Coordinates of C-alpha atoms in Angstrom, one line a residue:
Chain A
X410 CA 85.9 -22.5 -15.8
X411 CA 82.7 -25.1 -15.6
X412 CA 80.7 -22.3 -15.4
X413 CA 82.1 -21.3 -18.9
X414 CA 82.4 -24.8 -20.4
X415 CA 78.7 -24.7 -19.9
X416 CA 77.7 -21.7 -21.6
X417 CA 79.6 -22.8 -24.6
X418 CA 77.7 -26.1 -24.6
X419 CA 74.6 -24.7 -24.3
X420 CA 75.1 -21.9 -26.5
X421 CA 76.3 -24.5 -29.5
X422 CA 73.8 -27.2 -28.6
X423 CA 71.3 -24.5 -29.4
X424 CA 72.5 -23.6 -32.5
X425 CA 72.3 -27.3 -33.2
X426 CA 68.8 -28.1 -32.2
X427 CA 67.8 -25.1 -33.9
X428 CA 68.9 -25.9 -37.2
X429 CA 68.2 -29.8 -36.3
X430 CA 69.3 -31.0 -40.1
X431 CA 72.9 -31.7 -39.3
X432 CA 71.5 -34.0 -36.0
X433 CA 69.0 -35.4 -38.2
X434 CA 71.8 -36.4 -40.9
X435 CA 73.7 -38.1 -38.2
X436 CA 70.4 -40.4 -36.9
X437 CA 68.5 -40.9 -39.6
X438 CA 71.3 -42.4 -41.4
X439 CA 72.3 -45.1 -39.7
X440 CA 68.1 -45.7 -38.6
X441 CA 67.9 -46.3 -42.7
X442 CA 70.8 -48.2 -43.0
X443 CA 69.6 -50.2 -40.3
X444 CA 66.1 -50.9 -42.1
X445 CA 67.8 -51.0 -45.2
X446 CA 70.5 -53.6 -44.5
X447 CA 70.6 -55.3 -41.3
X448 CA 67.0 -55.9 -40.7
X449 CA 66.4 -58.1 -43.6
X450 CA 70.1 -59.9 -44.2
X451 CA 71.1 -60.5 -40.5
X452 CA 67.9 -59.8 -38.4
X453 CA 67.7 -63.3 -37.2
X454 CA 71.2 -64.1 -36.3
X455 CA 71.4 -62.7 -32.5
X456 CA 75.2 -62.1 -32.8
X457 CA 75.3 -60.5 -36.5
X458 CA 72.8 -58.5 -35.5
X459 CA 74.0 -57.2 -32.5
X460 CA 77.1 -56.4 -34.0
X461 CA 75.7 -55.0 -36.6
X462 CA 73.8 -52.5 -34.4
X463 CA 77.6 -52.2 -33.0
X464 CA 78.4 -50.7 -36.5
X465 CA 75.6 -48.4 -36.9
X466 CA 75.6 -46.9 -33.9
X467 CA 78.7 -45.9 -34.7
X468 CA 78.0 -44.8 -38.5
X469 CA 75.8 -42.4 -36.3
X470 CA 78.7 -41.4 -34.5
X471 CA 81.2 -40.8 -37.5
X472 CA 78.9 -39.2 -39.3
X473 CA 78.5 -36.1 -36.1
X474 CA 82.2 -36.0 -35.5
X475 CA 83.3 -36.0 -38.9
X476 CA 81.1 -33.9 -41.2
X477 CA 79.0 -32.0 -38.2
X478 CA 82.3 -31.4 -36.7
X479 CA 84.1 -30.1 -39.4
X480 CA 81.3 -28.3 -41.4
X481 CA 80.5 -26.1 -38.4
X482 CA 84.2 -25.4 -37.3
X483 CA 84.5 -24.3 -41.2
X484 CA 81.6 -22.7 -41.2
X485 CA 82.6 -20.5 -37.9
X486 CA 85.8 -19.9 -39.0
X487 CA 84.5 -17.7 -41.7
X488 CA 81.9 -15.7 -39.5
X489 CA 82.8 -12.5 -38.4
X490 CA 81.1 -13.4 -34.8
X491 CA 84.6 -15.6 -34.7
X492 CA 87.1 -13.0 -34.1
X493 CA 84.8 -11.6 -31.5
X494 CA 84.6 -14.3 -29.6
X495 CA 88.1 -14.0 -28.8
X496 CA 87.6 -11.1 -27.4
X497 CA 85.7 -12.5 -25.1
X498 CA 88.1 -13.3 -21.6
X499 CA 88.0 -16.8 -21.9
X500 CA 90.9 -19.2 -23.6
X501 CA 90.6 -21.7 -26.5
X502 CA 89.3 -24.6 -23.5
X503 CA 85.8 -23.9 -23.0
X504 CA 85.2 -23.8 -26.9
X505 CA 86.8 -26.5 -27.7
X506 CA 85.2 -28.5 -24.7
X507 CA 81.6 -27.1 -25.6
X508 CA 81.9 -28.1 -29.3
X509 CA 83.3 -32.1 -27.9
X510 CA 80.3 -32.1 -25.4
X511 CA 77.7 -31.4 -28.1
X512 CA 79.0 -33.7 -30.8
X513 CA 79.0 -36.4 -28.1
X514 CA 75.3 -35.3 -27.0
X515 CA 74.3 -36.0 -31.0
X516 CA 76.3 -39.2 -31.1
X517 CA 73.9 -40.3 -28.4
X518 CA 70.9 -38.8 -30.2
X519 CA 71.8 -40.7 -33.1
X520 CA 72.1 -43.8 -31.5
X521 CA 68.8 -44.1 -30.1
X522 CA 66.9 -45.0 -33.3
X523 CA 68.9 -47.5 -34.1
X524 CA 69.1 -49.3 -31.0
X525 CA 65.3 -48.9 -30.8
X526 CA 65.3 -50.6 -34.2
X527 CA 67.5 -53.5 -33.4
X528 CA 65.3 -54.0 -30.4
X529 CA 61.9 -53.9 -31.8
X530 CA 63.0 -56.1 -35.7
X531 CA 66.2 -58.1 -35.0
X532 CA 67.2 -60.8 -32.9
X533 CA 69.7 -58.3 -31.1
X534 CA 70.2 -59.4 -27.2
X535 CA 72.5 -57.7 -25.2
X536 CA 72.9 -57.0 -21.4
X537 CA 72.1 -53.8 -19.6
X538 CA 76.3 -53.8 -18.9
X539 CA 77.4 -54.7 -22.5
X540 CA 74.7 -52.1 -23.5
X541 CA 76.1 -49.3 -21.5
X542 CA 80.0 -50.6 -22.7
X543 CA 78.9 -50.7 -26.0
X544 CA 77.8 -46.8 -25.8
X545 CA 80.7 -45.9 -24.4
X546 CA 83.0 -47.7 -27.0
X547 CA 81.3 -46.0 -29.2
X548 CA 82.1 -42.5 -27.6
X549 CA 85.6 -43.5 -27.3
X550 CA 86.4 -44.9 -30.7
X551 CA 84.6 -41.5 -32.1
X552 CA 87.7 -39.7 -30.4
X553 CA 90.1 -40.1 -33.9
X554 CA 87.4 -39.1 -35.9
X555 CA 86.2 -35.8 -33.7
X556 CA 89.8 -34.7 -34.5
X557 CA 90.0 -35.5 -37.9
X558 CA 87.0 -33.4 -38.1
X559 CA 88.5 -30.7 -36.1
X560 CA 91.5 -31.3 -38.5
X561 CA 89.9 -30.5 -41.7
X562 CA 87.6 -27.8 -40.1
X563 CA 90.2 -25.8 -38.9
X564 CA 92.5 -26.4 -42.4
X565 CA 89.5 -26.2 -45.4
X566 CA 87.1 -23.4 -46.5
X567 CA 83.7 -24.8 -45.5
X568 CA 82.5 -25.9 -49.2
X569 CA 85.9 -28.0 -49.2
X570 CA 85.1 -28.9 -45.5
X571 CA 82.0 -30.5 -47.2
X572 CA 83.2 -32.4 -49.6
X573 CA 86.3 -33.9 -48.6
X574 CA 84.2 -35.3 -44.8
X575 CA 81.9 -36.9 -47.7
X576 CA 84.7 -38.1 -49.3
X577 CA 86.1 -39.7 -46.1
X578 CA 83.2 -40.6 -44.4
X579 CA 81.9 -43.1 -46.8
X580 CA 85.1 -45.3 -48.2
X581 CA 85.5 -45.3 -44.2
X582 CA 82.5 -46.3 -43.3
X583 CA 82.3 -49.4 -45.8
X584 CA 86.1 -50.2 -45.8
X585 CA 86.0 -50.6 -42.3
X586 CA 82.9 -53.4 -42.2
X587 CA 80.5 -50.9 -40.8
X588 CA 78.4 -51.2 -43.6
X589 CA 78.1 -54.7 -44.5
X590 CA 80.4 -57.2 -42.7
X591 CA 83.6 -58.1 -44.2
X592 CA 83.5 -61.5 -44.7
X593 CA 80.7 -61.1 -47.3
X594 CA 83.7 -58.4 -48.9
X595 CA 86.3 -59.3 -51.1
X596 CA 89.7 -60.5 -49.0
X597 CA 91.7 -57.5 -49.9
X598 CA 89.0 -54.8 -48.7
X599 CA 89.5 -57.2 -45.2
X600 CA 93.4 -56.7 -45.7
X601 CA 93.0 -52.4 -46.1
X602 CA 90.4 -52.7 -43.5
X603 CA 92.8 -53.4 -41.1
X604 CA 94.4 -50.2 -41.5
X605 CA 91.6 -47.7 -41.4
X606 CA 90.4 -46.3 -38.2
X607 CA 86.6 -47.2 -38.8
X608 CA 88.4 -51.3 -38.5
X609 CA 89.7 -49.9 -35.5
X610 CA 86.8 -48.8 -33.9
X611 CA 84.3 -51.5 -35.0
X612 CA 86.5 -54.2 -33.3
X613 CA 86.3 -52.3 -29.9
X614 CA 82.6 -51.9 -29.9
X615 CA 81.7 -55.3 -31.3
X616 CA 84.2 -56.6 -28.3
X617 CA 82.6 -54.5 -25.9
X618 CA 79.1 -55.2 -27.2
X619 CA 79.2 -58.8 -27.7
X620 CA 82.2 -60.3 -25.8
X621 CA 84.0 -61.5 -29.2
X622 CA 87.7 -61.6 -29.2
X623 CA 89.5 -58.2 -31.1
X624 CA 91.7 -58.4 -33.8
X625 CA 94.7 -56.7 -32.2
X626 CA 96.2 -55.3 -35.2
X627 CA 93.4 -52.9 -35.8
X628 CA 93.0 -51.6 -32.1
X629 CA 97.1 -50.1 -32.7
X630 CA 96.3 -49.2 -35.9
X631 CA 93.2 -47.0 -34.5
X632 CA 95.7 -46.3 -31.3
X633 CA 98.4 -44.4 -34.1
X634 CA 95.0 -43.0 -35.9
X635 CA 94.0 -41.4 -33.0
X636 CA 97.4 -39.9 -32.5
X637 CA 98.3 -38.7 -35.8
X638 CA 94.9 -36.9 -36.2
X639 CA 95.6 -35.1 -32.5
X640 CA 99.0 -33.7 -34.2
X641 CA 97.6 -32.8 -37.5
X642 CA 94.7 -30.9 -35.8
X643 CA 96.4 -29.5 -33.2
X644 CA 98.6 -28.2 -36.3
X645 CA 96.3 -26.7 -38.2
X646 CA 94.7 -25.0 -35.3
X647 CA 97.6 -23.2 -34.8
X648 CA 98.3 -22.6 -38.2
X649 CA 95.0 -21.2 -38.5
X650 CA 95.5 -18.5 -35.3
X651 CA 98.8 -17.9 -36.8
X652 CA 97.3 -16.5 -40.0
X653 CA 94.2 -14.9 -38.9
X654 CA 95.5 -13.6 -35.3
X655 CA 99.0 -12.8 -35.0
Chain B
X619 CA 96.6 4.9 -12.8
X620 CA 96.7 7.3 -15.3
X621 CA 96.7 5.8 -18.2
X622 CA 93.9 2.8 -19.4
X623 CA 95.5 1.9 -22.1
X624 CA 98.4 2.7 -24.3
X625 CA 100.7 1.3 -26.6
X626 CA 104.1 2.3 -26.9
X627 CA 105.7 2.7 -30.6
X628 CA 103.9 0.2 -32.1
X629 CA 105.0 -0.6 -35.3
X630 CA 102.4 -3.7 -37.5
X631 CA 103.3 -4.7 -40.7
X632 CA 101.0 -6.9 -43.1
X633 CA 103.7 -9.1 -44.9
X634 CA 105.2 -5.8 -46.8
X635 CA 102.3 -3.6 -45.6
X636 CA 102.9 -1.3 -42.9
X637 CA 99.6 -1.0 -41.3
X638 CA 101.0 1.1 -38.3
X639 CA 104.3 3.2 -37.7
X640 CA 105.8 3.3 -34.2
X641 CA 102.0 4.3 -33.1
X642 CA 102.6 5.9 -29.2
X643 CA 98.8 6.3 -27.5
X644 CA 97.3 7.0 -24.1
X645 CA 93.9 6.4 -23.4
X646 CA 93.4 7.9 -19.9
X647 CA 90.0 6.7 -17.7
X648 CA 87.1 8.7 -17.8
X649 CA 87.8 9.6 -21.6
X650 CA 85.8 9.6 -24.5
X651 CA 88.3 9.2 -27.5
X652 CA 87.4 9.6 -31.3
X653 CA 89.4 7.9 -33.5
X654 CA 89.3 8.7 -37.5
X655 CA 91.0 8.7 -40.3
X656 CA 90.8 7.3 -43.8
X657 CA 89.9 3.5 -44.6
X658 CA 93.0 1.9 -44.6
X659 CA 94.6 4.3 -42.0
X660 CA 95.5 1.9 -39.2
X661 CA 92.1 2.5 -37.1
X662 CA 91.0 -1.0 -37.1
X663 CA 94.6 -2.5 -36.7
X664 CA 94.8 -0.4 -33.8
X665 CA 91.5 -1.9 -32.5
X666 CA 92.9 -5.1 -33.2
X667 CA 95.8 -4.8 -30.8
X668 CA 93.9 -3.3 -28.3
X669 CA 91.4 -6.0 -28.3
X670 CA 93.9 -8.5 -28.3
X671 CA 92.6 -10.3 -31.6
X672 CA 96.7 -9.1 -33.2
X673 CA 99.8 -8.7 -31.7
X674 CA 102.0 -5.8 -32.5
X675 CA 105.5 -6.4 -34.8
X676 CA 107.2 -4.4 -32.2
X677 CA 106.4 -2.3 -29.7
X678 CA 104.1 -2.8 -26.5
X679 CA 100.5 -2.8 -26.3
X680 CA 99.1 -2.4 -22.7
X681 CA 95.6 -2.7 -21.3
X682 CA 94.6 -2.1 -18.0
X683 CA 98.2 -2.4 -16.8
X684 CA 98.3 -6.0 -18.8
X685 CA 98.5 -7.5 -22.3
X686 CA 95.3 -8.1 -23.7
X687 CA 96.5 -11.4 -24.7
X688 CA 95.7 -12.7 -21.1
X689 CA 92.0 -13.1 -20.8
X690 CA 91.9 -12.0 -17.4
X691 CA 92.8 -8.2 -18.4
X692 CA 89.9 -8.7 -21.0
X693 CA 87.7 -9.0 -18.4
X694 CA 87.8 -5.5 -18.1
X695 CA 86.7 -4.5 -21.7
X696 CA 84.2 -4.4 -23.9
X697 CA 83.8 -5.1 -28.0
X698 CA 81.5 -4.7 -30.7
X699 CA 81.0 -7.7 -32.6
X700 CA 79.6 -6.6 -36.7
X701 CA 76.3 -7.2 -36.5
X702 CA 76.2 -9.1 -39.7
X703 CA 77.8 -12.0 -38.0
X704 CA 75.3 -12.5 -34.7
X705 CA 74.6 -16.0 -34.4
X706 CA 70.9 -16.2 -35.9
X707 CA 69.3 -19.2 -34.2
X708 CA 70.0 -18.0 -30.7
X709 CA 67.3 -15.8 -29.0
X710 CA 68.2 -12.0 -27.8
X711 CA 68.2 -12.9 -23.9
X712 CA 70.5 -16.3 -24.6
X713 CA 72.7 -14.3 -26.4
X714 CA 73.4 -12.0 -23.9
X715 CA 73.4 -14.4 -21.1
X716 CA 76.0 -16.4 -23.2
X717 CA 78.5 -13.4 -23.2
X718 CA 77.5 -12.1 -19.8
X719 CA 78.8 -15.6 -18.4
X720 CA 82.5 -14.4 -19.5
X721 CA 81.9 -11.6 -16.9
X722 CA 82.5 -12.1 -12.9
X723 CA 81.0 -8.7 -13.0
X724 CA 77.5 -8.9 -15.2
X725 CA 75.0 -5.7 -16.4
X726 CA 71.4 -6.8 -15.1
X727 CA 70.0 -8.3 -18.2
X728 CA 67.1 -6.8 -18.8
X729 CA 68.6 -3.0 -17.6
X730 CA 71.0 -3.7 -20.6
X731 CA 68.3 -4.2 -22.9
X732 CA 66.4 -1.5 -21.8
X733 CA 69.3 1.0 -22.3
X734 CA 69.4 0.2 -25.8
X735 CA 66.3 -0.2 -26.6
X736 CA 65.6 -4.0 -26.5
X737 CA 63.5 -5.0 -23.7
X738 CA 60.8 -6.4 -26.0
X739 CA 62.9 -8.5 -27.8
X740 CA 64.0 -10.7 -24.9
X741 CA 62.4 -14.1 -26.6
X742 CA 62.9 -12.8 -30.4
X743 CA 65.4 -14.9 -32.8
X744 CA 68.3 -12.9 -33.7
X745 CA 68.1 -13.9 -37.0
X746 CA 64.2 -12.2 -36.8
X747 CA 65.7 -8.6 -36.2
X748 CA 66.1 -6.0 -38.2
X749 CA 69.8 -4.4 -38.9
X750 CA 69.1 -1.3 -36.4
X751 CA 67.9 -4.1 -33.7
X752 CA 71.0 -6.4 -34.8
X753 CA 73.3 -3.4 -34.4
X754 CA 71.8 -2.2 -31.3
X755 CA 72.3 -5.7 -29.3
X756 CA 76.1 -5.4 -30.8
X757 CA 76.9 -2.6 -29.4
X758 CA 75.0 -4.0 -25.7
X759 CA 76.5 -6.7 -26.1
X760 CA 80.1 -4.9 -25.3
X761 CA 78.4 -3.4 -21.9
X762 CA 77.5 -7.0 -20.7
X763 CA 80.6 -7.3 -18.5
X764 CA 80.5 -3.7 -16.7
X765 CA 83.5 -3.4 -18.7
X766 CA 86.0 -0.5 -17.5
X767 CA 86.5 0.2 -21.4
X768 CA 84.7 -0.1 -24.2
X769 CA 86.2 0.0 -28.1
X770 CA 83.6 0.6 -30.6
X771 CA 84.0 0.1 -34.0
X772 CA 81.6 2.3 -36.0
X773 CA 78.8 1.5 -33.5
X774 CA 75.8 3.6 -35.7
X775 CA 77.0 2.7 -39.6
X776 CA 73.7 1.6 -41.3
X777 CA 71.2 3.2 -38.7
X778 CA 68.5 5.7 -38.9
X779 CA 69.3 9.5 -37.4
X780 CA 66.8 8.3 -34.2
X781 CA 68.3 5.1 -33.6
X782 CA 71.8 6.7 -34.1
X783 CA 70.6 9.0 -30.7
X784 CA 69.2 6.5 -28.9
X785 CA 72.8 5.0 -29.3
X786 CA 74.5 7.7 -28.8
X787 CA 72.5 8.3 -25.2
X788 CA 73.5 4.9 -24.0
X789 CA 77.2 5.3 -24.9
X790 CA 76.7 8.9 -23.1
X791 CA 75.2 7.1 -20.6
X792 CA 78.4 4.9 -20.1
X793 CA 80.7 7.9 -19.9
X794 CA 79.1 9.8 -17.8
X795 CA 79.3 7.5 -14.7
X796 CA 83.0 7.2 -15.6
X797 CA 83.1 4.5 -18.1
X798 CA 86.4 5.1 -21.0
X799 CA 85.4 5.0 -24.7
X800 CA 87.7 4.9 -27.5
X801 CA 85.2 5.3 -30.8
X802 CA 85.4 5.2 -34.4
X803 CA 83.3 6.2 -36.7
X804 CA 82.2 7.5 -40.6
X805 CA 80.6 9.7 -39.5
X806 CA 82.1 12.6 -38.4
X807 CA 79.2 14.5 -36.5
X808 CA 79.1 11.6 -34.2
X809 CA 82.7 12.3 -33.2
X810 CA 82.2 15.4 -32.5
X811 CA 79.1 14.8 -30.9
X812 CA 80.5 12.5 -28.4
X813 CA 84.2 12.5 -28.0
X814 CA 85.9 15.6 -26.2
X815 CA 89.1 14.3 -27.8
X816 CA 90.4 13.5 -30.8
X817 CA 93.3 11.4 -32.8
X818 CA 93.5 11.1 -36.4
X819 CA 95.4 8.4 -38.0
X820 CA 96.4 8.3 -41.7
X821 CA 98.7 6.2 -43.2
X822 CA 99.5 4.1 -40.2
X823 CA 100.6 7.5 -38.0
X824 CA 98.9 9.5 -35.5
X825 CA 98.8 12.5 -37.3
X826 CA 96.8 14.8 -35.1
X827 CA 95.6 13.8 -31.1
X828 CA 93.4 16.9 -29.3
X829 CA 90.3 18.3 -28.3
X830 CA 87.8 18.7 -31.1
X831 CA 88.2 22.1 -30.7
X832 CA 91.7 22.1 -31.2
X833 CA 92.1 20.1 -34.2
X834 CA 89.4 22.7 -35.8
X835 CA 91.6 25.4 -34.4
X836 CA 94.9 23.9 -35.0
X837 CA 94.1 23.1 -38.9
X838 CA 93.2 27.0 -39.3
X839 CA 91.2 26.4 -42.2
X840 CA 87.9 28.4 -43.8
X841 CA 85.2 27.3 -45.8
X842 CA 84.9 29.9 -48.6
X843 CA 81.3 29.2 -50.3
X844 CA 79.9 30.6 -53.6
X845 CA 77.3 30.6 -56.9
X846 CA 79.2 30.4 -59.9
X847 CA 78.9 28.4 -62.6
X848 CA 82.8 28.7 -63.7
X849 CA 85.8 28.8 -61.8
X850 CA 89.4 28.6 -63.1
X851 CA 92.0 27.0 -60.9
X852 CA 92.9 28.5 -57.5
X853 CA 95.7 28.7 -55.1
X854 CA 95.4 26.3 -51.7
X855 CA 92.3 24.3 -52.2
X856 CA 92.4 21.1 -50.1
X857 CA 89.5 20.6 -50.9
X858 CA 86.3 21.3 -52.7
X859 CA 82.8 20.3 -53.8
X860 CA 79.6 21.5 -55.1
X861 CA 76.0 21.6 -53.6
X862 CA 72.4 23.1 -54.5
X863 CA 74.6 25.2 -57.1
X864 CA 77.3 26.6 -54.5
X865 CA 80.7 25.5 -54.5
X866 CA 82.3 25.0 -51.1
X867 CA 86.3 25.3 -51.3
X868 CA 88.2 24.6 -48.1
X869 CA 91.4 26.5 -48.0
X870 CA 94.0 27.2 -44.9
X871 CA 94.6 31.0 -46.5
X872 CA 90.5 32.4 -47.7
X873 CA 92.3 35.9 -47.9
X874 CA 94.9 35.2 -51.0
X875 CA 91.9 32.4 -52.9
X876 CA 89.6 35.5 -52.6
X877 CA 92.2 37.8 -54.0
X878 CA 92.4 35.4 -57.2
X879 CA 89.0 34.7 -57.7
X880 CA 88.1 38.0 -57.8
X881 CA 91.3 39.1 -60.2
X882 CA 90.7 36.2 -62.1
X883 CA 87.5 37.6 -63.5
X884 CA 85.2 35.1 -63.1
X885 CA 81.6 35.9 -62.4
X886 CA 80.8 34.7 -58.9
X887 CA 78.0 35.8 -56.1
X888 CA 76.7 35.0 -52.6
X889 CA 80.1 35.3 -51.2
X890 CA 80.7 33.4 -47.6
X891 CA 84.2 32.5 -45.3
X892 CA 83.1 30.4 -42.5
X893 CA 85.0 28.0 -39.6
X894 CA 85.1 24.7 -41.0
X895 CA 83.8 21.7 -39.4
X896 CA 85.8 18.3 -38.1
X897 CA 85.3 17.0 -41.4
X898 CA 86.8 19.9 -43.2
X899 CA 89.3 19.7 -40.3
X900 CA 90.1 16.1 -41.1
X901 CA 90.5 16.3 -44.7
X902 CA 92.5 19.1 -44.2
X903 CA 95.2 17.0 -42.5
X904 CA 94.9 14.0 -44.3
X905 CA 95.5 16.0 -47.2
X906 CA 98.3 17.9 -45.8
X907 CA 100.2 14.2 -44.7
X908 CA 99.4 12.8 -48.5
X909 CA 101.0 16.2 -50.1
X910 CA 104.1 15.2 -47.9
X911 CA 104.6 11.4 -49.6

């Protein structure tokens, strides 16, 4: 089973480093926001600017699981190398496992420029520890998102696929303080914020990254998030091997 | 065993399409099996449950003594992907190491490639090849895991007459140390240049299942070629066409059309009443089922 797991890693991290635009969407992104807006406004303030590292990182991170994710799984569904793949003697585990790995590989990828960034022009400090918690907050807050992304790869047509991860990504990634921080935000983006997962996830990386207490409310609310996106893509998963394979 | 694979009265329907109509089929080891008939006939349905990539409305649908649901009894087989859909980026040799990993039992790598043809493209881009390389590593690809059988879906379509042989001597190749085949294809001289049996399928039945011999035989009917510029209608044509100024009727009775032509008058000359080939065979049948509807 590893043995398979591994081929279907490899065999989609090729077809990602080949074609390296979709990994060079998801780090040079957050590298620009990162020149763009935390350099110059919070730079010199050690704790904004780690935690705004915190949020690109993780910008990086959205931006592989939900429109890398979800624009490939479109774009495969719709090859005709698809259905022979199931032909092959393996199950839907190894697949699914390969296509996690590699979207976690970019995520790290992607969060290399930025933390080479906020080392080199910000005030940012942070401990080897916190560094390596920080990383792996960010892997584990990306979970709702990754299956988001599976949810709307395995339900759209890839030009739908597109558009609607564009659609999400964005209001998402500024309505949860990723962005800019929300107290510079109007007090009701703070109030909606609390209920998108991007709020979520920012609170457990800038915890884990900096030390500073979490707003609880947005940790259940990225808890539920994380839940409801497993159902709906495990739902259209099956809806989609109902249609095309029974 | 005796028998590979089979299904047993498998019926599929398409929402109110009846793609197949309590289909019963051996495919015994050691055989090479042609399987033709119309677009739209069923073939690639039947495929499709074979494979494992549908499941039958009713009926079973056996493979290697299991369902070809469970991935271990697909160990055991091997598919064609279409060539149109090979993953471009990869590289020939990743390609096939990436399917071969499926396998407990792998082909050597570069044997494979040799067989068909490809052991200079080890290092190319897929994407790079031309459509006889692309279909030439889709059909490999299905001999990647030793398989027991192989199902090949039109493996030549597209290719020139030499790279259709140099196909044609790997799939030989296969059979001959005692690999099963079941085969479709367009083109009707590579059915009968490889399969020693037969099964035609129109309309979602098995209408005919025999040597290729026998279904020439069994159909009984002549090709009855001519020159003439002007004929009027004539009794039991299935079929007819014209070529280089002769017209080629296919009829199951040459006797009685010859009868008519000639006391119909019509000026006619190069007479000639010969066997008729699969094809004529096969549209013979085909025909025959249609008139039935």
């Amino acid at each position: 089973m590893s043995s398979l797991i591994l081929a279907h890693t490899r065999y989609q991290a090729l077809e990602q480093l080949r074609v390296p635009i979709g990994l060079l969407a998801s780090s040079l992104f957050p590298a620009i926001s990162m020149l763009a807006f935390v350099v110059p406004f919070a730079g010199g303030d050690p704790l904004a600017a780690t935690t705004a590292t915190g949020s690109m990182m993780l910008i990086g991170a959205m931006s592989a699981a939900l429109m890398s994710l979800s624009i490939s799984v479109s774009q495969d569904r719709e090859q005709p190398w698809n259905p022979y793949l199931r032909t092959l003697p393996a199950g839907p585990f190894p697949r699914f496992a390969g296509r996690i790995l590699t979207t976690m590989g970019m995520m790290l990828i992607s969060v290399i420029p930025v933390l080479v960034i906020a080392g080199l022009f910000t005030e940012a400090t942070i401990t080897v520890p916190r560094l390596l918690l920080g990383v792996a907050a960010v892997l584990v807050s990306s979970i709702p998102f990754m299956l988001i992304g599976l949810f709307i790869g395995f339900a759209m047509p890839s030009k739908a696929a597109i558009a609607v991860s564009q659609i999400l990504f964005f209001p998402l990634a500024i309505v949860g303080g990723l962005m800019m921080p929300l107290q510079v935000m109007p007090a009701f983006v703070e109030t909606i914020s609390r209920f998108v997962p991007s709020r979520g996830a920012g609170e457990l990386v800038w915890w884990l990254a900096t030390g500073v207490e979490p707003k609880v409310l947005p940790l259940v609310t990225l808890v539920i998030w994380t839940l409801v996106a497993g159902a709906a893509a495990a739902w259209a998963y099956r809806r989609d091997e109902g249609r095309r394979f029974s | 065993m005796t028998v590979l694979a089979r299904t047993v009265e498998v019926t599929r329907r398409y929402g109110s399409t009846l793609a197949l109509d309590s289909v019963s089929l051996d495919i015994r080891p050691g055989e090479l099996v042609g399987l033709l008939g119309p677009n739209g006939a069923g073939k690639s349905t039947l495929i499709n449950l074979f494979v494992g990539l549908r499941r039958p409305t009713s009926g079973t649908v056996e493979v290697l003594g299991g369902s070809p649901a469970d991935p271990l009894v697909r160990r055991g087989i091997g598919v064609t992907p279409q060539e149109s859909g090979l993953p471009e980026v990869l590289r020939v040799g990743e390609l096939v190491d990436f399917v071969s990993a499926h396998f407990p039992d792998r082909a050597d790598r570069s044997e494979l490639l040799a067989r068909f043809d490809l052991g200079d493209l080890v290092k190319r881009q897929i994407g790079g090849l031309s459509g006889g390389q692309k279909r030439r590593l889709a059909v490999a690809l299905a001999f990647a895991g030793n398989p027991r059988l192989v199902f090949l879906d039109e493996p030549t379509t597209g290719l020139d007459v030499e790279a259709r042989r140099a196909l044609w001597d790997g799939i030989r190749a296969f059979h001959a140390e005692g690999g099963t085949v079941l085969l479709t294809s367009h083109y009707l001289e590579e059915i009968e240049a490889l399969a020693q049996r037969v099964v035609v399928v129109g309309q979602g039945r098995v209408l005919a299942d025999d040597t290729v011999q026998a279904i020439r035989d069994m159909v009984g009917v002549r090709r009855v070629s001519l020159v003439a510029a002007e004929l009027p209608e004539l009794p039991g044509v299935i079929a007819h066409h014209r070529e280089d100024g002769r017209v080629h009727l296919v009829t199951a009775d040459p006797d009685r059309l010859v009868v008519e032509l000639v006391r119909s008058g019509a000026a006619f000359s190069g007479l000639e009443i010969r066997p008729t080939s699969l094809e004529e065979a096969f549209l013979a049948i085909t025909a025959k089922e249609a008139s039935h509807v």
